[in-house]
Coordinates of C-alpha atoms (C1' of nucleotides) in Angstrom, one line a residue:
Chain A
M205 CA 0.0 0.0 0.0
I206 CA 2.7 2.5 1.1
V207 CA 5.0 1.2 -1.6
Q208 CA 2.2 1.8 -4.1
K209 CA 1.8 5.4 -2.9
D210 CA 5.6 6.0 -3.2
K211 CA 5.5 4.7 -6.8
I212 CA 2.8 7.1 -7.7
E213 CA 4.7 10.0 -6.1
E214 CA 7.8 9.1 -8.0
L215 CA 5.9 9.0 -11.2
D216 CA 4.6 12.4 -10.5
R217 CA 8.0 13.7 -9.6
K218 CA 9.3 12.4 -13.0
K219 CA 6.5 14.0 -14.8
E220 CA 7.2 17.2 -13.0
Q221 CA 10.9 17.0 -14.1
I222 CA 9.8 16.6 -17.7
I223 CA 7.3 19.5 -17.4
E224 CA 10.0 21.8 -16.0
A225 CA 12.4 20.9 -18.8
A226 CA 9.7 21.4 -21.4
L227 CA 8.7 24.7 -19.8
K228 CA 12.3 25.9 -20.2
R229 CA 12.3 25.1 -23.9
F230 CA 8.8 26.2 -24.6
S231 CA 9.1 29.6 -22.9
H232 CA 12.4 30.2 -24.7
F233 CA 11.7 29.0 -28.2
G234 CA 7.9 28.5 -28.3
I235 CA 6.1 25.2 -28.6
P236 CA 6.4 24.7 -32.3
K237 CA 10.2 25.3 -32.3
T238 CA 10.8 22.8 -29.5
T239 CA 11.2 19.2 -30.4
M240 CA 10.5 16.2 -28.2
N241 CA 14.1 15.1 -28.9
E242 CA 15.5 18.3 -27.4
I243 CA 13.4 18.0 -24.3
A244 CA 14.6 14.4 -23.9
E245 CA 18.2 15.4 -24.5
D246 CA 18.0 18.1 -21.9
L247 CA 17.0 15.4 -19.4
S248 CA 19.4 12.9 -20.8
I249 CA 16.6 10.4 -21.4
S250 CA 15.2 8.8 -24.5
K251 CA 12.4 10.4 -26.5
A252 CA 10.4 7.2 -26.1
L253 CA 10.4 7.8 -22.4
L254 CA 8.6 11.1 -22.8
Y255 CA 5.9 9.1 -24.6
Y256 CA 5.7 6.8 -21.7
Y257 CA 4.7 9.7 -19.4
F258 CA 2.8 11.8 -21.9
P259 CA 0.6 10.5 -24.7
D260 CA 1.7 13.2 -27.2
K261 CA 3.4 16.6 -27.5
I262 CA 0.3 18.6 -27.3
S263 CA -0.7 16.9 -24.0
L264 CA 2.7 17.7 -22.6
A265 CA 2.2 21.3 -23.7
Y266 CA -1.1 21.5 -21.9
E267 CA 0.3 20.1 -18.7
V268 CA 3.0 22.7 -18.9
A269 CA 0.4 25.4 -19.5
E270 CA -1.7 24.1 -16.5
F271 CA 1.5 24.3 -14.4
I272 CA 2.1 28.0 -15.1
I273 CA -1.6 28.8 -15.0
A274 CA -1.7 27.5 -11.5
E275 CA 1.2 29.8 -10.7
F276 CA -0.7 32.7 -12.4
L277 CA -3.8 32.2 -10.4
K278 CA -1.9 31.6 -7.1
Q279 CA -0.2 34.9 -7.6
H280 CA -3.5 36.6 -8.3
E281 CA -4.9 35.4 -5.0
L282 CA -1.8 36.5 -3.1
I283 CA -1.9 39.9 -4.6
F284 CA -5.5 40.4 -3.7
E285 CA -5.0 39.1 -0.2
N286 CA -2.2 41.5 0.5
A287 CA -3.7 44.5 -1.2
A288 CA -4.0 47.5 1.1
S289 CA -7.0 48.8 -1.0
C290 CA -8.9 47.9 -4.1
F291 CA -7.1 50.4 -6.2
E292 CA -3.7 49.2 -5.1
G293 CA -4.7 45.7 -5.6
L294 CA -5.6 46.5 -9.2
Q295 CA -2.3 48.3 -9.7
D296 CA -0.4 45.3 -8.4
L297 CA -2.4 43.1 -10.6
I298 CA -1.2 45.0 -13.6
S299 CA 2.4 44.9 -12.6
F300 CA 2.2 41.2 -12.1
R301 CA 0.4 40.6 -15.4
I302 CA 3.2 42.5 -17.3
A303 CA 6.0 40.6 -15.5
F304 CA 4.2 37.3 -16.2
G305 CA 3.7 38.2 -19.8
K306 CA 7.4 39.0 -20.2
K307 CA 8.3 35.7 -18.7
Y308 CA 6.0 33.5 -20.7
F309 CA 5.0 35.3 -23.9
M310 CA 6.8 32.7 -26.0
L311 CA 4.2 30.2 -25.0
H312 CA 1.6 32.3 -26.7
I313 CA 3.5 33.0 -30.0
H314 CA 1.9 31.2 -32.9
D315 CA 4.0 30.2 -35.8
K316 CA 2.6 31.7 -39.0
Q317 CA -1.0 31.0 -39.5
T318 CA -0.7 27.7 -37.7
D319 CA -2.3 28.6 -34.5
V320 CA -3.5 25.8 -32.3
S321 CA -6.2 27.7 -30.4
V322 CA -8.4 28.4 -33.5
H323 CA -10.0 25.1 -34.2
D324 CA -8.9 23.1 -31.2
V325 CA -11.7 22.5 -28.8
R326 CA -9.3 21.6 -26.0
A327 CA -7.6 25.0 -26.3
Q328 CA -10.9 26.8 -26.3
Q329 CA -12.0 25.0 -23.2
F330 CA -8.6 25.6 -21.6
I331 CA -8.7 29.4 -22.2
C332 CA -12.3 29.5 -21.2
S333 CA -11.6 27.8 -17.9
L334 CA -8.7 30.1 -17.2
R335 CA -10.9 33.1 -17.9
E336 CA -13.5 31.9 -15.6
N337 CA -11.1 31.2 -12.8
E338 CA -9.6 34.7 -13.2
L339 CA -13.0 36.2 -13.4
S340 CA -14.1 34.7 -10.1
L341 CA -11.0 35.9 -8.4
I342 CA -11.4 39.4 -9.5
T343 CA -15.1 39.4 -8.9
A344 CA -14.5 38.2 -5.3
F345 CA -11.9 41.0 -4.9
L346 CA -14.3 43.7 -6.1
E347 CA -17.1 42.2 -4.0
K348 CA -14.9 42.5 -0.9
A349 CA -14.1 46.1 -1.8
K350 CA -17.8 46.8 -2.2
Q351 CA -18.6 45.4 1.2
N352 CA -15.7 47.4 2.5
G353 CA -17.4 50.6 1.2
E354 CA -14.5 51.4 -1.1
L355 CA -16.6 50.7 -4.2
K356 CA -20.1 51.8 -4.9
A357 CA -22.9 49.2 -5.4
V358 CA -21.9 47.8 -8.8
D359 CA -22.4 44.4 -10.3
S360 CA -19.0 43.0 -9.4
Q361 CA -19.0 40.3 -11.9
E362 CA -20.0 42.6 -14.7
I363 CA -17.3 45.0 -13.8
A364 CA -14.7 42.3 -13.5
K365 CA -15.6 41.1 -17.0
I366 CA -15.2 44.6 -18.4
L367 CA -11.9 45.0 -16.7
M368 CA -10.6 41.8 -18.1
D369 CA -11.7 42.6 -21.5
M370 CA -10.1 46.0 -21.4
L371 CA -6.8 44.7 -20.2
T372 CA -6.7 41.8 -22.7
G373 CA -7.7 44.2 -25.4
I374 CA -5.0 46.7 -24.7
W375 CA -2.5 44.0 -24.7
I376 CA -3.5 42.5 -28.0
C377 CA -3.9 45.9 -29.5
E378 CA -0.3 46.9 -28.7
M379 CA 1.3 43.6 -29.5
Y380 CA -0.5 42.6 -32.6
V381 CA -1.8 45.8 -34.1
N382 CA 0.4 48.7 -33.2
H383 CA 3.8 47.0 -33.4
K384 CA 3.6 43.7 -35.0
T385 CA 7.0 42.4 -34.0
L386 CA 6.7 38.6 -33.4
I387 CA 9.0 38.9 -30.4
P388 CA 7.8 41.8 -28.2
N389 CA 10.4 44.0 -26.6
D390 CA 10.6 45.8 -23.2
Q391 CA 9.5 49.0 -24.7
Q392 CA 6.2 47.4 -25.8
F393 CA 5.7 45.9 -22.4
H394 CA 6.3 49.3 -20.8
T395 CA 3.8 51.0 -23.1
I396 CA 1.2 48.4 -22.3
K397 CA 1.8 48.8 -18.6
T398 CA 1.4 52.6 -18.8
K399 CA -1.8 52.3 -20.8
M400 CA -3.2 49.8 -18.3
E401 CA -2.4 52.0 -15.4
K402 CA -4.1 54.9 -17.0
I403 CA -7.2 52.9 -17.8
I404 CA -7.3 51.5 -14.2
H405 CA -7.2 55.0 -12.9
V406 CA -10.2 56.3 -14.9
F407 CA -11.9 52.9 -14.4
Y408 CA -11.5 53.1 -10.6
E409 CA -12.9 56.6 -10.5
G410 CA -15.9 55.2 -12.2
I411 CA -16.6 52.5 -9.7
K412 CA -15.3 53.9 -6.4
N413 CA -17.7 55.1 -3.7
N414 CA -17.6 58.9 -3.6
N415 CA -19.2 59.1 -0.2
H416 CA -16.5 57.0 1.4
G417 CA -12.9 56.4 0.7
T418 CA -10.4 59.2 0.0
A419 CA -12.8 61.9 0.9
N420 CA -13.5 60.4 4.4
S421 CA -10.1 58.8 5.0
K422 CA -8.8 61.7 7.0
Chain B
M28 CA -7.4 78.7 -68.1
I29 CA -11.0 77.7 -67.6
V30 CA -10.5 74.8 -70.0
Q31 CA -7.6 73.7 -67.9
K32 CA -9.7 73.7 -64.8
D33 CA -12.4 71.7 -66.4
K34 CA -9.9 69.2 -67.5
I35 CA -8.6 68.8 -64.0
E36 CA -12.2 68.4 -62.7
E37 CA -12.9 65.8 -65.3
L38 CA -9.7 63.9 -64.3
D39 CA -10.8 64.0 -60.7
R40 CA -14.2 62.8 -61.6
K41 CA -12.7 59.8 -63.5
K42 CA -10.5 59.1 -60.6
E43 CA -13.5 59.2 -58.3
Q44 CA -15.3 56.7 -60.5
I45 CA -12.4 54.3 -60.3
I46 CA -12.2 54.8 -56.5
E47 CA -15.9 54.0 -56.1
A48 CA -15.6 50.9 -58.3
A49 CA -12.5 49.8 -56.4
L50 CA -14.2 50.4 -53.1
K51 CA -17.1 48.1 -54.0
R52 CA -14.7 45.3 -54.8
F53 CA -12.3 45.9 -51.9
S54 CA -15.0 46.1 -49.3
H55 CA -16.6 42.9 -50.6
F56 CA -13.6 40.7 -51.3
G57 CA -10.8 42.5 -49.7
I58 CA -7.8 44.1 -51.4
P59 CA -5.7 41.0 -52.0
K60 CA -8.6 39.1 -53.6
T61 CA -9.5 42.0 -56.0
T62 CA -7.5 42.2 -59.2
M63 CA -7.0 45.4 -61.3
N64 CA -8.5 43.6 -64.2
E65 CA -11.8 43.1 -62.3
I66 CA -12.0 46.8 -61.4
A67 CA -11.3 47.7 -65.0
E68 CA -14.0 45.2 -66.2
D69 CA -16.5 46.6 -63.8
L70 CA -16.0 50.1 -65.4
S71 CA -15.7 48.7 -68.9
I72 CA -12.3 50.2 -69.4
S73 CA -8.9 48.7 -69.9
K74 CA -6.6 47.8 -67.1
A75 CA -3.9 50.1 -68.7
L76 CA -6.2 53.0 -68.1
L77 CA -6.2 52.4 -64.4
Y78 CA -2.4 52.7 -64.5
Y79 CA -2.9 56.0 -66.3
Y80 CA -4.7 57.4 -63.3
F81 CA -3.0 55.5 -60.5
P82 CA 0.7 54.5 -60.4
D83 CA 0.0 51.1 -58.8
K84 CA -2.5 49.0 -57.0
I85 CA -1.4 50.0 -53.5
S86 CA -1.8 53.7 -54.3
L87 CA -5.3 53.0 -55.5
A88 CA -6.0 51.2 -52.3
Y89 CA -4.7 54.1 -50.3
E90 CA -6.9 56.6 -52.1
V91 CA -9.8 54.3 -51.5
A92 CA -8.9 54.2 -47.8
E93 CA -8.5 58.0 -47.7
F94 CA -12.0 58.3 -49.2
I95 CA -13.7 56.2 -46.6
I96 CA -11.6 57.7 -43.8
A97 CA -12.9 61.1 -44.8
E98 CA -16.4 59.8 -44.4
F99 CA -15.4 58.2 -41.1
L100 CA -14.1 61.5 -39.7
K101 CA -17.0 63.5 -41.2
Q102 CA -19.5 61.3 -39.4
H103 CA -17.5 61.7 -36.2
E104 CA -17.8 65.4 -36.4
L105 CA -21.5 65.2 -37.1
I106 CA -22.2 62.9 -34.2
F107 CA -20.3 65.2 -31.8
E108 CA -22.1 68.3 -33.1
N109 CA -25.6 66.8 -32.7
A110 CA -24.9 65.1 -29.4
A111 CA -27.3 66.2 -26.7
S112 CA -24.7 65.4 -24.0
C113 CA -21.2 64.0 -23.7
F114 CA -22.6 60.6 -22.6
E115 CA -25.0 60.4 -25.5
G116 CA -22.3 61.5 -27.9
L117 CA -20.1 58.7 -26.8
Q118 CA -22.9 56.2 -27.2
D119 CA -23.7 57.4 -30.7
L120 CA -20.0 57.1 -31.5
I121 CA -20.1 53.5 -30.5
S122 CA -23.1 52.8 -32.7
F123 CA -21.5 54.5 -35.6
R124 CA -18.2 52.7 -35.2
I125 CA -19.9 49.3 -35.2
A126 CA -22.0 50.1 -38.3
F127 CA -18.9 51.4 -40.0
G128 CA -16.9 48.3 -39.1
K129 CA -19.7 46.1 -40.4
K130 CA -19.6 47.9 -43.7
Y131 CA -15.9 48.0 -44.3
F132 CA -14.2 45.3 -42.2
M133 CA -13.1 43.5 -45.4
L134 CA -10.7 46.4 -46.1
H135 CA -9.0 45.3 -42.9
I136 CA -8.8 41.6 -43.5
H137 CA -5.3 40.4 -44.1
D138 CA -4.6 37.4 -46.2
K139 CA -2.6 34.8 -44.3
Q140 CA 0.6 36.4 -42.9
T141 CA 0.8 38.7 -45.8
D142 CA -0.2 41.9 -44.1
V143 CA 0.7 45.2 -45.7
S144 CA 0.7 47.2 -42.5
V145 CA 3.5 45.4 -40.8
H146 CA 6.6 46.7 -42.6
D147 CA 5.1 49.3 -44.9
V148 CA 6.0 52.8 -43.7
R149 CA 3.2 54.3 -45.7
A150 CA 0.6 52.2 -43.9
Q151 CA 2.1 53.1 -40.5
Q152 CA 1.9 56.8 -41.3
F153 CA -1.6 56.4 -42.7
I154 CA -2.9 54.7 -39.5
C155 CA -1.0 57.2 -37.4
S156 CA -2.6 60.1 -39.1
L157 CA -6.0 58.6 -38.8
R158 CA -5.5 58.1 -35.1
E159 CA -4.3 61.6 -34.6
N160 CA -7.3 63.0 -36.5
E161 CA -9.7 61.0 -34.5
L162 CA -7.9 61.8 -31.3
S163 CA -8.2 65.5 -31.8
L164 CA -11.9 65.2 -32.6
I165 CA -12.6 63.3 -29.4
T166 CA -10.4 65.5 -27.4
A167 CA -12.2 68.6 -28.6
F168 CA -15.5 66.9 -27.8
L169 CA -14.4 66.1 -24.3
E170 CA -13.0 69.6 -23.8
K171 CA -16.3 71.1 -24.8
A172 CA -18.1 68.9 -22.2
K173 CA -15.5 69.9 -19.6
Q174 CA -16.2 73.6 -20.3
N175 CA -19.9 72.7 -20.1
G176 CA -19.5 71.4 -16.7
E177 CA -20.6 67.9 -17.7
L178 CA -17.1 66.5 -17.1
K179 CA -14.7 67.1 -14.3
A180 CA -11.4 68.8 -14.8
V181 CA -9.5 66.0 -16.6
D182 CA -6.8 66.0 -19.2
S183 CA -9.0 65.7 -22.2
Q184 CA -6.4 64.4 -24.6
E185 CA -5.2 61.9 -22.1
I186 CA -8.7 60.7 -21.6
A187 CA -9.4 60.6 -25.3
K188 CA -6.4 58.4 -25.8
I189 CA -7.4 56.0 -23.2
L190 CA -10.9 55.8 -24.6
M191 CA -9.6 55.0 -28.1
D192 CA -7.3 52.4 -26.7
M193 CA -10.1 50.8 -24.8
L194 CA -12.4 50.7 -27.8
T195 CA -9.8 49.4 -30.2
G196 CA -8.7 46.9 -27.6
I197 CA -12.2 45.4 -27.1
W198 CA -12.6 45.2 -30.9
I199 CA -9.4 43.4 -31.5
C200 CA -9.9 41.2 -28.5
E201 CA -13.2 39.9 -29.6
M202 CA -12.3 39.6 -33.3
Y203 CA -8.9 38.1 -33.2
V204 CA -8.8 36.4 -29.8
N205 CA -12.2 35.2 -28.6
H206 CA -13.6 34.1 -32.0
K207 CA -11.0 33.9 -34.6
T208 CA -13.2 33.7 -37.6
L209 CA -11.7 35.5 -40.5
I210 CA -15.1 36.9 -41.5
P211 CA -16.8 38.3 -38.5
N212 CA -20.5 37.8 -38.1
D213 CA -23.3 39.9 -36.7
Q214 CA -23.2 38.1 -33.4
Q215 CA -19.6 39.3 -32.9
F216 CA -20.4 42.8 -33.8
H217 CA -23.3 42.8 -31.3
T218 CA -21.1 41.4 -28.6
I219 CA -18.5 44.1 -29.2
K220 CA -21.2 46.8 -29.1
T221 CA -22.5 45.6 -25.8
K222 CA -19.1 45.4 -24.3
M223 CA -18.3 48.9 -25.5
E224 CA -21.5 50.3 -24.1
K225 CA -20.7 48.8 -20.7
I226 CA -17.2 50.2 -20.8
I227 CA -18.5 53.7 -21.8
H228 CA -20.8 53.5 -18.8
V229 CA -18.2 52.9 -16.2
F230 CA -15.8 55.2 -18.1
Y231 CA -18.2 58.0 -18.1
E232 CA -18.9 57.6 -14.4
G233 CA -15.2 58.1 -13.9
I234 CA -14.9 61.4 -15.7
K235 CA -18.2 63.0 -15.2
N236 CA -18.6 66.0 -12.8
N237 CA -20.4 64.8 -9.8
N238 CA -21.3 68.3 -8.6
H239 CA -23.0 69.2 -11.9
G240 CA -24.8 67.1 -14.5
T241 CA -27.5 64.6 -13.6
A242 CA -27.6 65.7 -10.0
N243 CA -28.3 69.4 -10.9
S244 CA -30.2 68.9 -14.1
K245 CA -33.6 69.0 -12.4
Chain C
dT126 C1' -2.3 66.9 -76.5
dT127 C1' -4.9 64.0 -73.6
dT128 C1' -7.2 59.8 -73.0
dC129 C1' -7.3 55.1 -74.0
dT130 C1' -6.1 50.2 -75.6
dG131 C1' -4.1 45.5 -76.9
dA132 C1' -0.2 43.1 -76.6
dC133 C1' 3.6 42.5 -74.0
dT134 C1' 7.0 41.6 -69.9
dT135 C1' 7.9 41.1 -65.0
dT136 C1' 6.7 40.0 -60.6
dT137 C1' 3.8 37.4 -57.3
dT138 C1' 0.9 33.6 -56.0
dT139 C1' -0.4 29.1 -56.2
dA140 C1' 0.1 24.2 -56.7
dA141 C1' 2.8 20.1 -57.1
dT142 C1' 6.9 17.4 -56.0
dT143 C1' 10.4 16.1 -53.3
dA144 C1' 13.5 16.1 -49.3
dA145 C1' 14.2 16.6 -44.4
dT146 C1' 12.7 16.7 -39.9
dT147 C1' 9.9 15.5 -36.3
dA148 C1' 6.1 13.1 -34.0
dG149 C1' 4.8 8.9 -32.5
dT150 C1' 5.2 3.3 -32.0
dC151 C1' 7.0 -1.0 -30.4
dA152 C1' 9.6 -5.1 -29.4
dA153 C1' 13.0 -6.0 -26.4
dA154 C1' 16.3 -4.8 -22.4
dT155 C1' 17.0 -3.3 -17.7
Chain D
dA122 C1' 7.4 -0.8 -14.0
dT123 C1' 10.7 1.8 -16.4
dT124 C1' 13.7 2.6 -20.2
dT125 C1' 15.7 2.4 -24.8
dG126 C1' 17.2 1.9 -29.9
dA127 C1' 15.4 1.2 -34.1
dC128 C1' 11.6 1.8 -36.6
dT129 C1' 7.3 4.0 -39.2
dA130 C1' 3.9 7.8 -40.0
dA131 C1' 3.0 12.4 -40.2
dT132 C1' 4.5 17.3 -40.7
dT133 C1' 7.1 20.7 -42.1
dA134 C1' 10.4 22.9 -45.1
dA135 C1' 12.6 23.5 -49.6
dT136 C1' 12.4 23.3 -54.7
dT137 C1' 10.4 23.8 -58.8
dA138 C1' 6.9 24.5 -62.3
dA139 C1' 2.6 26.6 -63.7
dA140 C1' -0.8 30.1 -63.3
dA141 C1' -2.3 34.5 -62.4
dA142 C1' -1.8 39.0 -61.5
dA143 C1' 0.8 43.4 -61.6
dG144 C1' 2.8 46.6 -64.3
dT145 C1' 4.7 48.7 -69.1
dC146 C1' 4.6 50.6 -73.7
dA147 C1' 4.1 51.8 -78.5
dG148 C1' 0.7 53.5 -80.8
dA149 C1' -4.6 54.3 -81.8
dA150 C1' -8.7 57.3 -80.8
dA151 C1' -10.7 61.4 -79.1

DNA sequence: TTTCTGACTTTTTTAATTAATTAGTCAAAT
DNA sequence: ATTTGACTAATTAATTAAAAAAGTCAGAAA
């Protein structure tokens, strides 16, 4: 029984090693430019062994994605927990999103017109699930601020949705419309951050409670 | 002298005819899928004649673009002139942008990875100029509302920029991220419109003058 | 002289073929 | 149960040939 459990743990540890190695390659060169052979070589194992632990390349990629998404959501929670106010929480959220994007944007780069996410149901569901998770975190955060009296009586979920749409929109707009460089540079990230901060500022003015907050805080 | 002038006018009229014929094709099939021969055939003229009036296809495309951009900006002005309030003006702006997008989105569709706008300096400048024109119109509109007392003392240009970023962002996000269909459908346009309206709502709350406006309007 | 055309050349796209690389499998070894 | 080398199948990249479209020009028509 205990032996059985140890085995499972070891299997998981091995999978984790593979995921970490794959993540390194994927986040550096992107998924299409990473071969299963390279991942295997990095770990000094045979390619066949990768297929012992993962059914195919795309499944490995998804597990890698799940791995970093877990980190992404965990950080979200932390930021919201430690936020001194709703406004500061939103600002921290932006900083984090930019830093996270810098670190992992290669995972998002699609080679030519060959983009997995278009027709793949699995990708659609994956993104959908991520969005929902993020949405509920932000909604909860806004809800808390509303109960606090920092925000006025708004529909938290509706506001959270709008907020997410705007942030994603600005990102895409800057990356894929204004400066279509396949590999984004620091300047672009900085521009996006600045724009997001400005948006958050006006946005916050629109949802904050004018009877409470800064006016009363003295 | 007068003869010379008539000649010039006639030349312009001919160019206009070509532009209109080209616009029909371009807005229906997109620029890459429209051939110079087709445009010539539509007008029952020879292809060589097109090259008598326009140096090349891309120049024709730009003149077509300038033609509809003029319409775009003209409508902007009209909307802002006739707006009963800043908020209603912004709402009308959204309705117009959606309608305009429905009509001319084909001009924007890029074939595969072959997208003119990426490396073409002319395209960059064109878009830049359009943005600036739109920006100054919106800025002026906000400035007017500020002087009216409808808006609080904000930096009108800054706010206009943010507004434009947000609207473009939502558009791009919905079109190219959420539902990557090359030819957008009515449902998508409707979704975008709804999102924009929600954003405008919060946004307006953030910039309106709380001492004036709705509170005092009775 | 200005506007226009048919016949032409050059450049770009598209399609088809082939070569090379990579994903994925499996019998056998540890 | 885990691991591998040697294998096949599927994709991707490179090459080439064919087709289509862009663009030119000498000269006709107005």
